Amino acid sequence: MRLYTTHEAWLQITVYNSNKRVDMLRALFARNMALPRHHAPVLEEMTLNGIAKYIQSGKGKRILCMVGAGISTSAGIPDFRSPGSGLYHNLQKYNLPHPQAIFEMSYFKMNPQPFFTLAKELYPGEFKPTVSHYFMRFLRDKGLLLRCYTQNIDTLERVAGLTDDNLVEAHGSFHTSHCLGCQKAFPLTWMKEEIFKDNIPVCDECEGLVKPDIIFFGESLPQRFFQCIQTDFSDCDLLIIMGTSLVVQPFSSLTNRVSETTPRLLLNMERSGQTDPIMAALGLGSGMDFDSENAYRDVAWLGKCDDGCLALAELLGWKEEFEALVTAEHSRIDEELTTAKLQGATIGAHHS
């Protein structure tokens, strides 16, 4: 019997453990790659028309929407990552240490002026909801919308008519604000007045800095987000994803919380949220599968979100009714803005 030195014994144990890990990985690959999970197609065809037929059949009755900045770009609000025109590109004029700093709490406490300058440019009430926003309102009016999960902070879902119950604002919004010191709440109207006076909003109780309730990097998501995802995604029978690159966690992982038989429709300028073949083979995650021979429920419609919503409405036989809603709502908002401007001019003339 051979005696090993301490170093030799350590090498033997290391080699043994390495071989065990390799064997485990080999078995995992063999199991996942040799026995792929094949599903019967959920849709008649992996197209927008297939989604329309699914809804018309009565199977899509509890629709969840997940939306990002791409649904607001046609309103004039930039998205975050588009080269040359995205929000991060346009933040260079604020002389930030890096673009994301404008949404970092440490930088905000040190220098809040860039954030509030940007907020004035993007403030809710200065833009009209898009066709995509009204499509979710239309689904709600049809009794088909379970919930809208939005990454956006522009509150255009609310302007389009969605209520607190219809919404999960995953990254917060300008709808409410709180003092960072004493936590006193402030309404949207107060914050807007401060921002448009070019003031740094300060609490009238403790003189602490007041911040809109949008989620900065490193902050926890709203409690409502975690409460609603417990049941919404298991209850939904159709997931519609619009205008998001699906790169920000934990929002992006929500696509995998629906059941394996729930269709998923992506309306976006490019494919996002796709399956990583290596991770899928390891059984360590999944994404959407639009193109493989095993695709059975995922549909990607590439183009502007508004155009995708109009195309789906047409396939469902809703186009005229839907366009009438959008036209009526935009006319109403235009009238309200005109009235507000006239009232403002009258008050200004009176004071002068």
Tab-separated table of C-alpha atoms in Angstrom:
chain	number	residue	atom	x	y	z
A	1	MET	CA	0.000	0.000	0.000
A	2	ARG	CA	1.453	3.284	-1.111
A	3	LEU	CA	1.600	6.218	1.287
A	4	TYR	CA	0.969	9.651	-0.234
A	5	THR	CA	2.545	12.880	0.840
A	6	THR	CA	0.149	15.606	1.954
A	7	HIS	CA	0.584	17.361	-1.402
A	8	GLU	CA	-0.030	14.153	-3.361
A	9	ALA	CA	-3.115	13.367	-1.284
A	10	TRP	CA	-4.481	16.857	-1.928
A	11	LEU	CA	-3.943	16.384	-5.679
A	12	GLN	CA	-5.753	13.040	-5.592
A	13	ILE	CA	-8.745	14.575	-3.815
A	14	THR	CA	-8.778	17.514	-6.223
A	15	VAL	CA	-8.732	15.244	-9.279
A	16	TYR	CA	-11.450	13.041	-7.777
A	17	ASN	CA	-13.704	16.034	-7.055
A	18	SER	CA	-13.078	17.483	-10.521
A	19	ASN	CA	-13.978	14.174	-12.138
A	20	LYS	CA	-17.162	14.016	-10.075
A	21	ARG	CA	-18.159	17.500	-11.244
A	22	VAL	CA	-17.452	16.593	-14.861
A	23	ASP	CA	-19.543	13.426	-14.496
A	24	MET	CA	-22.411	15.439	-13.015
A	25	LEU	CA	-22.284	17.979	-15.845
A	26	ARG	CA	-22.045	15.208	-18.429
A	27	ALA	CA	-25.127	13.550	-16.963
A	28	LEU	CA	-26.973	16.851	-16.864
A	29	PHE	CA	-26.183	17.564	-20.509
A	30	ALA	CA	-27.164	14.047	-21.525
A	31	ARG	CA	-30.480	14.264	-19.711
A	32	ASN	CA	-31.429	17.668	-21.097
A	33	MET	CA	-30.078	17.234	-24.606
A	34	ALA	CA	-31.054	13.634	-25.190
A	35	LEU	CA	-34.526	14.069	-23.823
A	36	PRO	CA	-35.705	17.562	-24.902
A	37	ARG	CA	-39.117	18.585	-23.634
A	38	HIS	CA	-41.397	18.644	-26.627
A	39	HIS	CA	-44.723	20.421	-26.254
A	40	ALA	CA	-47.758	20.250	-28.435
A	41	PRO	CA	-48.270	23.605	-30.190
A	42	VAL	CA	-50.440	25.959	-28.136
A	43	LEU	CA	-51.142	28.181	-31.150
A	44	GLU	CA	-52.472	27.243	-34.577
A	45	GLU	CA	-49.549	29.163	-36.059
A	46	MET	CA	-46.584	30.981	-34.506
A	47	THR	CA	-47.674	34.361	-35.894
A	48	LEU	CA	-49.672	37.395	-34.846
A	49	ASN	CA	-52.637	35.786	-36.564
A	50	GLY	CA	-52.133	32.731	-34.353
A	51	ILE	CA	-52.367	34.989	-31.291
A	52	ALA	CA	-55.539	36.604	-32.665
A	53	LYS	CA	-57.152	33.201	-33.232
A	54	TYR	CA	-56.186	32.184	-29.689
A	55	ILE	CA	-57.962	35.253	-28.258
A	56	GLN	CA	-60.977	34.787	-30.518
A	57	SER	CA	-61.311	31.177	-29.364
A	58	GLY	CA	-61.912	32.429	-25.825
A	59	LYS	CA	-58.659	30.987	-24.468
A	60	GLY	CA	-57.051	34.393	-23.909
A	61	LYS	CA	-59.268	35.845	-21.195
A	62	ARG	CA	-56.716	36.880	-18.553
A	63	ILE	CA	-54.054	38.810	-20.453
A	64	LEU	CA	-50.968	40.173	-18.744
A	65	CYS	CA	-48.975	42.958	-20.384
A	66	MET	CA	-45.315	43.666	-19.653
A	67	VAL	CA	-44.200	46.989	-21.122
A	68	GLY	CA	-41.083	49.127	-21.354
A	69	ALA	CA	-39.872	52.421	-22.783
A	70	GLY	CA	-40.549	51.330	-26.355
A	71	ILE	CA	-44.297	51.954	-25.978
A	72	SER	CA	-43.670	55.624	-25.127
A	73	THR	CA	-41.191	56.591	-27.841
A	74	SER	CA	-43.943	57.574	-30.294
A	75	ALA	CA	-45.181	60.024	-27.635
A	76	GLY	CA	-41.829	61.783	-27.868
A	77	ILE	CA	-40.255	60.219	-24.782
A	78	PRO	CA	-36.835	58.668	-25.549
A	79	ASP	CA	-36.052	55.119	-24.549
A	80	PHE	CA	-32.913	54.420	-22.537
A	81	ARG	CA	-30.543	52.525	-24.802
A	82	SER	CA	-31.052	53.496	-28.473
A	83	PRO	CA	-27.677	54.657	-29.892
A	84	GLY	CA	-27.661	58.375	-30.623
A	85	SER	CA	-31.196	59.068	-29.382
A	86	GLY	CA	-31.656	57.094	-26.176
A	87	LEU	CA	-31.928	58.764	-22.796
A	88	TYR	CA	-28.504	57.603	-21.644
A	89	HIS	CA	-26.905	59.081	-24.775
A	90	ASN	CA	-28.675	62.425	-24.261
A	91	LEU	CA	-27.591	62.693	-20.603
A	92	GLN	CA	-24.057	63.649	-21.622
A	93	LYS	CA	-24.972	67.345	-21.346
A	94	TYR	CA	-25.389	66.994	-17.564
A	95	ASN	CA	-21.682	66.197	-17.034
A	96	LEU	CA	-22.456	63.063	-15.058
A	97	PRO	CA	-19.697	60.693	-13.933
A	98	HIS	CA	-21.623	58.065	-15.946
A	99	PRO	CA	-25.146	58.115	-17.471
A	100	GLN	CA	-26.739	55.853	-14.839
A	101	ALA	CA	-25.610	58.218	-12.056
A	102	ILE	CA	-28.714	60.351	-12.593
A	103	PHE	CA	-30.734	57.424	-11.194
A	104	GLU	CA	-28.362	56.548	-8.332
A	105	MET	CA	-29.368	57.534	-4.802
A	106	SER	CA	-25.857	58.468	-3.666
A	107	TYR	CA	-25.395	60.880	-6.579
A	108	PHE	CA	-28.956	62.235	-6.236
A	109	LYS	CA	-28.390	63.141	-2.565
A	110	MET	CA	-25.112	64.841	-3.463
A	111	ASN	CA	-26.372	66.635	-6.597
A	112	PRO	CA	-30.136	66.417	-7.287
A	113	GLN	CA	-30.188	69.201	-9.889
A	114	PRO	CA	-29.507	67.021	-12.988
A	115	PHE	CA	-32.361	64.672	-12.087
A	116	PHE	CA	-34.885	67.476	-11.633
A	117	THR	CA	-33.713	69.204	-14.821
A	118	LEU	CA	-34.322	65.952	-16.691
A	119	ALA	CA	-37.632	65.469	-14.874
A	120	LYS	CA	-38.846	68.821	-16.192
A	121	GLU	CA	-38.174	67.658	-19.757
A	122	LEU	CA	-39.951	64.327	-19.278
A	123	TYR	CA	-42.640	65.337	-16.799
A	124	PRO	CA	-46.033	63.584	-16.891
A	125	GLY	CA	-48.730	65.762	-18.416
A	126	GLU	CA	-46.501	66.978	-21.221
A	127	PHE	CA	-47.110	63.913	-23.411
A	128	LYS	CA	-50.113	61.995	-24.737
A	129	PRO	CA	-50.485	58.212	-24.381
A	130	THR	CA	-49.696	56.195	-27.477
A	131	VAL	CA	-51.688	53.598	-29.390
A	132	SER	CA	-49.914	50.942	-27.310
A	133	HIS	CA	-51.112	52.510	-24.039
A	134	TYR	CA	-54.674	52.656	-25.317
A	135	PHE	CA	-54.503	49.049	-26.528
A	136	MET	CA	-54.105	47.972	-22.898
A	137	ARG	CA	-56.995	50.248	-21.925
A	138	PHE	CA	-59.026	48.638	-24.734
A	139	LEU	CA	-58.210	45.149	-23.430
A	140	ARG	CA	-59.340	46.318	-19.984
A	141	ASP	CA	-62.610	47.666	-21.403
A	142	LYS	CA	-63.144	44.300	-23.125
A	143	GLY	CA	-62.700	42.544	-19.783
A	144	LEU	CA	-59.525	40.814	-20.959
A	145	LEU	CA	-56.734	42.632	-19.073
A	146	LEU	CA	-55.558	40.920	-15.912
A	147	ARG	CA	-52.822	43.482	-15.205
A	148	CYS	CA	-50.207	45.714	-16.801
A	149	TYR	CA	-46.658	45.509	-15.440
A	150	THR	CA	-44.754	48.588	-16.567
A	151	GLN	CA	-41.110	49.585	-16.278
A	152	ASN	CA	-42.003	53.151	-17.264
A	153	ILE	CA	-42.121	56.117	-14.899
A	154	ASP	CA	-44.012	58.479	-17.216
A	155	THR	CA	-47.511	57.544	-15.856
A	156	LEU	CA	-48.934	57.406	-19.406
A	157	GLU	CA	-50.717	54.158	-18.537
A	158	ARG	CA	-52.712	56.141	-15.965
A	159	VAL	CA	-53.399	58.958	-18.427
A	160	ALA	CA	-54.737	56.339	-20.858
A	161	GLY	CA	-57.254	55.245	-18.240
A	162	LEU	CA	-55.672	52.357	-16.350
A	163	THR	CA	-56.322	52.429	-12.599
A	164	ASP	CA	-54.304	51.468	-9.538
A	165	ASP	CA	-55.849	48.001	-9.673
A	166	ASN	CA	-54.907	47.558	-13.354
A	167	LEU	CA	-51.271	48.556	-12.801
A	168	VAL	CA	-48.039	47.378	-11.262
A	169	GLU	CA	-45.495	50.174	-11.689
A	170	ALA	CA	-42.443	47.994	-11.216
A	171	HIS	CA	-39.971	50.878	-11.238
A	172	GLY	CA	-42.255	53.349	-9.484
A	173	SER	CA	-43.579	56.563	-11.024
A	174	PHE	CA	-43.981	60.309	-10.584
A	175	HIS	CA	-47.534	59.749	-9.322
A	176	THR	CA	-46.458	60.245	-5.696
A	177	SER	CA	-43.348	61.562	-3.916
A	178	HIS	CA	-41.877	61.228	-0.426
A	179	CYS	CA	-39.419	63.114	1.743
A	180	LEU	CA	-36.174	61.169	2.126
A	181	GLY	CA	-35.991	62.384	5.719
A	182	CYS	CA	-39.366	62.109	7.442
A	183	GLN	CA	-41.181	60.157	4.688
A	184	LYS	CA	-43.966	62.728	4.348
A	185	ALA	CA	-45.981	62.115	1.168
A	186	PHE	CA	-46.455	64.754	-1.530
A	187	PRO	CA	-48.907	64.658	-4.472
A	188	LEU	CA	-48.126	64.872	-8.186
A	189	THR	CA	-49.439	68.463	-8.414
A	190	TRP	CA	-47.065	69.701	-5.692
A	191	MET	CA	-44.026	68.028	-7.232
A	192	LYS	CA	-44.891	69.366	-10.692
A	193	GLU	CA	-45.188	72.916	-9.377
A	194	GLU	CA	-41.785	72.685	-7.672
A	195	ILE	CA	-40.082	71.207	-10.720
A	196	PHE	CA	-41.521	73.783	-13.126
A	197	LYS	CA	-40.411	76.594	-10.805
A	198	ASP	CA	-36.898	75.102	-11.164
A	199	ASN	CA	-36.819	74.476	-7.424
A	200	ILE	CA	-35.129	71.567	-5.698
A	201	PRO	CA	-38.181	70.084	-3.892
A	202	VAL	CA	-37.712	70.295	-0.130
A	203	CYS	CA	-40.009	69.023	2.645
A	204	ASP	CA	-41.965	71.681	4.539
A	205	GLU	CA	-41.764	69.586	7.718
A	206	CYS	CA	-38.085	68.678	8.053
A	207	GLU	CA	-36.411	70.417	5.074
A	208	GLY	CA	-35.336	67.039	3.728
A	209	LEU	CA	-34.979	66.357	0.018
A	210	VAL	CA	-38.240	65.188	-1.635
A	211	LYS	CA	-37.928	62.528	-4.337
A	212	PRO	CA	-40.576	61.186	-6.715
A	213	ASP	CA	-41.379	57.545	-5.961
A	214	ILE	CA	-39.414	56.153	-8.887
A	215	ILE	CA	-36.989	53.330	-8.211
A	216	PHE	CA	-33.331	54.269	-8.380
A	217	PHE	CA	-30.557	51.743	-8.914
A	218	GLY	CA	-30.046	49.721	-5.743
A	219	GLU	CA	-33.481	50.464	-4.293
A	220	SER	CA	-36.024	47.748	-3.598
A	221	LEU	CA	-38.948	47.413	-5.967
A	222	PRO	CA	-42.407	48.354	-4.620
A	223	GLN	CA	-44.052	45.825	-2.309
A	224	ARG	CA	-47.017	45.652	-4.674
A	225	PHE	CA	-44.726	44.183	-7.353
A	226	PHE	CA	-43.815	41.208	-5.166
A	227	GLN	CA	-47.390	40.742	-3.950
A	228	CYS	CA	-48.980	40.691	-7.404
A	229	ILE	CA	-46.479	38.386	-9.116
A	230	GLN	CA	-47.375	35.632	-6.655
A	231	THR	CA	-50.691	34.997	-8.427
A	232	ASP	CA	-50.861	37.072	-11.618
A	233	PHE	CA	-48.431	35.035	-13.703
A	234	SER	CA	-49.854	31.673	-12.759
A	235	ASP	CA	-53.377	32.976	-13.449
A	236	CYS	CA	-52.672	34.557	-16.838
A	237	ASP	CA	-53.435	32.720	-20.096
A	238	LEU	CA	-51.660	35.114	-22.502
A	239	LEU	CA	-48.586	37.275	-21.950
A	240	ILE	CA	-48.015	40.305	-24.209
A	241	ILE	CA	-44.575	41.941	-23.944
A	242	MET	CA	-44.131	45.348	-25.589
A	243	GLY	CA	-41.235	47.735	-26.063
A	244	THR	CA	-38.666	46.258	-23.700
A	245	SER	CA	-35.187	44.831	-24.159
A	246	LEU	CA	-35.788	42.491	-21.192
A	247	VAL	CA	-32.347	43.061	-19.696
A	248	VAL	CA	-33.217	44.618	-16.317
A	249	GLN	CA	-33.794	42.170	-13.485
A	250	PRO	CA	-36.015	41.123	-11.832
A	251	PHE	CA	-38.534	42.470	-14.379
A	252	SER	CA	-37.055	40.532	-17.307
A	253	SER	CA	-37.364	37.176	-15.518
A	254	LEU	CA	-41.149	37.560	-15.197
A	255	THR	CA	-41.616	36.095	-18.677
A	256	ASN	CA	-40.656	32.711	-17.232
A	257	ARG	CA	-43.239	32.785	-14.424
A	258	VAL	CA	-46.195	31.940	-16.673
A	259	SER	CA	-47.157	28.304	-17.175
A	260	GLU	CA	-45.513	26.279	-19.930
A	261	THR	CA	-48.770	26.318	-21.898
A	262	THR	CA	-49.242	30.104	-21.848
A	263	PRO	CA	-48.515	31.840	-25.193
A	264	ARG	CA	-46.106	34.780	-25.144
A	265	LEU	CA	-46.222	37.587	-27.716
A	266	LEU	CA	-43.351	40.045	-28.132
A	267	LEU	CA	-44.038	43.362	-29.910
A	268	ASN	CA	-40.666	45.080	-30.226
A	269	MET	CA	-38.180	46.559	-32.673
A	270	GLU	CA	-35.915	43.546	-32.155
A	271	ARG	CA	-36.006	40.120	-30.567
A	272	SER	CA	-35.402	40.080	-26.818
A	273	GLY	CA	-35.694	37.637	-23.941
A	274	GLN	CA	-34.659	34.657	-26.054
A	275	THR	CA	-33.544	31.279	-24.758
A	276	ASP	CA	-29.840	30.864	-24.074
A	277	PRO	CA	-29.161	27.422	-25.589
A	278	ILE	CA	-26.317	26.556	-23.183
A	279	MET	CA	-28.205	27.587	-20.048
A	280	ALA	CA	-31.317	25.798	-21.251
A	281	ALA	CA	-29.322	22.612	-21.836
A	282	LEU	CA	-27.992	22.852	-18.289
A	283	GLY	CA	-31.496	23.290	-16.973
A	284	LEU	CA	-30.468	26.617	-15.434
A	285	GLY	CA	-32.971	28.935	-17.014
A	286	SER	CA	-35.156	29.489	-19.993
A	287	GLY	CA	-36.342	32.246	-22.253
A	288	MET	CA	-38.509	32.633	-25.304
A	289	ASP	CA	-38.092	30.378	-28.320
A	290	PHE	CA	-39.297	32.002	-31.538
A	291	ASP	CA	-37.479	30.093	-34.247
A	292	SER	CA	-36.343	26.605	-33.291
A	293	GLU	CA	-38.046	23.412	-34.395
A	294	ASN	CA	-39.333	23.058	-30.827
A	295	ALA	CA	-41.063	26.484	-30.784
A	296	TYR	CA	-44.660	25.999	-29.731
A	297	ARG	CA	-46.010	29.147	-28.023
A	298	ASP	CA	-43.754	32.193	-28.536
A	299	VAL	CA	-44.371	34.807	-31.247
A	300	ALA	CA	-42.153	37.789	-32.121
A	301	TRP	CA	-43.684	40.622	-34.154
A	302	LEU	CA	-40.885	43.039	-35.042
A	303	GLY	CA	-41.623	46.707	-35.621
A	304	LYS	CA	-43.077	49.686	-33.794
A	305	CYS	CA	-45.291	48.692	-30.876
A	306	ASP	CA	-48.124	50.955	-32.056
A	307	ASP	CA	-48.139	49.247	-35.456
A	308	GLY	CA	-48.186	45.837	-33.801
A	309	CYS	CA	-51.151	46.786	-31.622
A	310	LEU	CA	-53.057	48.116	-34.643
A	311	ALA	CA	-52.271	44.953	-36.623
A	312	LEU	CA	-53.524	42.744	-33.780
A	313	ALA	CA	-56.658	44.882	-33.346
A	314	GLU	CA	-57.374	44.490	-37.063
A	315	LEU	CA	-56.951	40.717	-36.938
A	316	LEU	CA	-59.383	40.639	-34.009
A	317	GLY	CA	-61.944	42.752	-35.885
A	318	TRP	CA	-61.538	45.616	-33.422
A	319	LYS	CA	-59.644	48.146	-35.543
A	320	GLU	CA	-62.390	50.710	-36.200
A	321	GLU	CA	-63.647	50.649	-32.618
A	322	PHE	CA	-60.110	50.870	-31.278
A	323	GLU	CA	-59.040	53.734	-33.552
A	324	ALA	CA	-62.198	55.636	-32.558
A	325	LEU	CA	-61.182	55.310	-28.898
A	326	VAL	CA	-57.653	56.617	-29.566
A	327	THR	CA	-58.946	59.542	-31.653
A	328	ALA	CA	-61.544	60.504	-29.034
A	329	GLU	CA	-59.036	60.338	-26.174
A	330	HIS	CA	-56.393	62.373	-27.995
A	331	SER	CA	-59.030	65.020	-28.855
A	332	ARG	CA	-60.105	65.159	-25.210
A	333	ILE	CA	-56.523	65.653	-24.030
A	334	ASP	CA	-55.896	68.344	-26.655
A	335	GLU	CA	-59.002	70.221	-25.500
A	336	GLU	CA	-57.934	69.983	-21.858
A	337	LEU	CA	-54.436	71.249	-22.658
A	338	THR	CA	-55.857	74.163	-24.695
A	339	THR	CA	-58.220	75.081	-21.851
A	340	ALA	CA	-55.406	74.913	-19.300
A	341	LYS	CA	-53.182	77.162	-21.412
A	342	LEU	CA	-55.987	79.714	-21.860
A	343	GLN	CA	-56.673	79.711	-18.129
A	344	GLY	CA	-52.952	80.151	-17.443
A	345	ALA	CA	-52.754	83.063	-19.884
A	346	THR	CA	-55.819	84.693	-18.298
A	347	ILE	CA	-54.391	84.377	-14.787
A	348	GLY	CA	-51.031	85.739	-15.982
A	349	ALA	CA	-52.696	88.740	-17.641
A	350	HIS	CA	-54.758	89.413	-14.493
A	351	HIS	CA	-51.690	89.424	-12.263
A	352	SER	CA	-49.795	91.710	-14.640
